[in-house]
PDB file of C-alpha atoms in Angstrom:
ATOM      1  CA  UNK A   1     192.611 -14.643  25.479  1.00 56.00           C
ATOM      2  CA  UNK A   2     193.448 -14.060  21.828  1.00 62.00           C
ATOM      3  CA  UNK A   3     191.950 -16.416  19.308  1.00 65.00           C
ATOM      4  CA  UNK A   4     193.591 -17.182  16.005  1.00 75.00           C
ATOM      5  CA  UNK A   5     191.646 -15.848  13.038  1.00 79.00           C
ATOM      6  CA  UNK A   6     190.551 -18.485  10.586  1.00 81.00           C
ATOM      7  CA  UNK A   7     190.113 -18.076   6.859  1.00 83.00           C
ATOM      8  CA  UNK A   8     186.383 -17.821   6.111  1.00 81.00           C
ATOM      9  CA  UNK A   9     186.883 -19.553   2.744  1.00 88.00           C
ATOM     10  CA  UNK A  10     188.720 -22.632   4.067  1.00 87.00           C
ATOM     11  CA  UNK A  11     185.698 -24.901   3.672  1.00 91.00           C
ATOM     12  CA  UNK A  12     185.132 -23.702   0.120  1.00 92.00           C
ATOM     13  CA  UNK A  13     188.817 -24.297  -0.693  1.00 91.00           C
ATOM     14  CA  UNK A  14     188.685 -27.840   0.751  1.00 92.00           C
ATOM     15  CA  UNK A  15     185.512 -28.626  -1.188  1.00 91.00           C
ATOM     16  CA  UNK A  16     186.981 -27.228  -4.420  1.00 92.00           C
ATOM     17  CA  UNK A  17     190.112 -29.359  -4.118  1.00 93.00           C
ATOM     18  CA  UNK A  18     187.981 -32.422  -3.338  1.00 91.00           C
ATOM     19  CA  UNK A  19     185.778 -31.856  -6.413  1.00 89.00           C
ATOM     20  CA  UNK A  20     188.852 -31.409  -8.629  1.00 89.00           C
ATOM     21  CA  UNK A  21     190.588 -34.577  -7.418  1.00 91.00           C
ATOM     22  CA  UNK A  22     187.422 -36.680  -7.570  1.00 89.00           C
ATOM     23  CA  UNK A  23     186.646 -35.415 -11.091  1.00 85.00           C
ATOM     24  CA  UNK A  24     190.121 -36.369 -12.318  1.00 87.00           C
ATOM     25  CA  UNK A  25     189.912 -39.815 -10.716  1.00 88.00           C
ATOM     26  CA  UNK A  26     186.429 -40.391 -12.156  1.00 85.00           C
ATOM     27  CA  UNK A  27     187.392 -39.370 -15.698  1.00 84.00           C
ATOM     28  CA  UNK A  28     190.896 -40.835 -16.079  1.00 87.00           C
ATOM     29  CA  UNK A  29     192.857 -44.033 -15.474  1.00 90.00           C
ATOM     30  CA  UNK A  30     196.181 -43.161 -13.850  1.00 91.00           C
ATOM     31  CA  UNK A  31     198.796 -45.907 -13.968  1.00 91.00           C
ATOM     32  CA  UNK A  32     202.541 -46.428 -13.959  1.00 90.00           C
ATOM     33  CA  UNK A  33     204.178 -45.647 -17.290  1.00 91.00           C
ATOM     34  CA  UNK A  34     205.471 -48.519 -19.406  1.00 92.00           C
ATOM     35  CA  UNK A  35     208.734 -48.758 -21.348  1.00 91.00           C
ATOM     36  CA  UNK A  36     209.301 -50.099 -24.882  1.00 91.00           C
ATOM     37  CA  UNK A  37     208.986 -53.719 -23.701  1.00 92.00           C
ATOM     38  CA  UNK A  38     205.669 -52.953 -21.933  1.00 90.00           C
ATOM     39  CA  UNK A  39     207.173 -53.344 -18.440  1.00 92.00           C
ATOM     40  CA  UNK A  40     206.084 -50.917 -15.749  1.00 91.00           C
ATOM     41  CA  UNK A  41     208.652 -48.233 -14.988  1.00 90.00           C
ATOM     42  CA  UNK A  42     209.481 -48.157 -11.275  1.00 89.00           C
ATOM     43  CA  UNK A  43     210.624 -44.910  -9.737  1.00 86.00           C
ATOM     44  CA  UNK A  44     211.425 -43.516  -6.341  1.00 89.00           C
ATOM     45  CA  UNK A  45     209.597 -40.312  -5.512  1.00 88.00           C
ATOM     46  CA  UNK A  46     211.817 -37.248  -5.098  1.00 92.00           C
ATOM     47  CA  UNK A  47     210.783 -33.850  -3.840  1.00 93.00           C
ATOM     48  CA  UNK A  48     211.927 -30.251  -4.110  1.00 93.00           C
ATOM     49  CA  UNK A  49     213.424 -28.561  -1.074  1.00 92.00           C
ATOM     50  CA  UNK A  50     212.673 -25.139   0.310  1.00 90.00           C
ATOM     51  CA  UNK A  51     209.809 -23.328   2.001  1.00 92.00           C
ATOM     52  CA  UNK A  52     207.299 -25.468   0.117  1.00 91.00           C
ATOM     53  CA  UNK A  53     207.753 -29.004  -1.154  1.00 92.00           C
ATOM     54  CA  UNK A  54     206.514 -30.481  -4.399  1.00 92.00           C
ATOM     55  CA  UNK A  55     207.215 -33.756  -6.180  1.00 91.00           C
ATOM     56  CA  UNK A  56     209.601 -33.745  -9.136  1.00 91.00           C
ATOM     57  CA  UNK A  57     208.083 -34.884 -12.450  1.00 91.00           C
ATOM     58  CA  UNK A  58     207.609 -38.652 -12.661  1.00 89.00           C
ATOM     59  CA  UNK A  59     206.556 -41.084 -15.397  1.00 90.00           C
ATOM     60  CA  UNK A  60     202.872 -42.010 -15.502  1.00 90.00           C
ATOM     61  CA  UNK A  61     200.210 -42.940 -18.025  1.00 91.00           C
ATOM     62  CA  UNK A  62     196.958 -40.954 -17.918  1.00 90.00           C
ATOM     63  CA  UNK A  63     194.195 -42.141 -20.234  1.00 87.00           C
ATOM     64  CA  UNK A  64     190.460 -41.355 -20.419  1.00 83.00           C
ATOM     65  CA  UNK A  65     188.245 -44.000 -18.788  1.00 81.00           C
ATOM     66  CA  UNK A  66     185.637 -43.734 -21.532  1.00 74.00           C
ATOM     67  CA  UNK A  67     185.646 -42.195 -24.971  1.00 64.00           C
ATOM     68  CA  UNK A  68     181.944 -41.354 -24.706  1.00 65.00           C
ATOM     69  CA  UNK A  69     181.932 -39.062 -21.673  1.00 59.00           C
ATOM     70  CA  UNK A  70     183.315 -35.914 -23.341  1.00 62.00           C
ATOM     71  CA  UNK A  71     186.740 -36.220 -21.728  1.00 60.00           C
ATOM     72  CA  UNK A  72     188.432 -37.050 -25.015  1.00 60.00           C
ATOM     73  CA  UNK A  73     187.504 -33.652 -26.429  1.00 62.00           C
ATOM     74  CA  UNK A  74     189.106 -32.003 -23.393  1.00 59.00           C
ATOM     75  CA  UNK A  75     192.291 -34.073 -23.792  1.00 58.00           C
ATOM     76  CA  UNK A  76     192.918 -33.438 -27.471  1.00 59.00           C
ATOM     77  CA  UNK A  77     195.137 -30.409 -28.013  1.00 54.00           C
ATOM     78  CA  UNK A  78     195.991 -29.040 -31.452  1.00 55.00           C
ATOM     79  CA  UNK A  79     199.563 -27.797 -31.547  1.00 49.00           C
TER      80      UNK A  79
END
């Protein structure tokens, strides 16, 4: 009987993704974007087609939860 080989780093990859997502959710408020009249912008999710799928860009508002946790320095970009 042949067994399928498994990736030895799969647990590390899962843990890394989990840490990344949890860090973003802990540091930022993620909400629906608002228009000029401060109403939430509704949208229907659309996805790319092909071998892999990914969502198309969508409107959202991402703001730091606290200005004292060092996230603001990471968010500010000089252009």
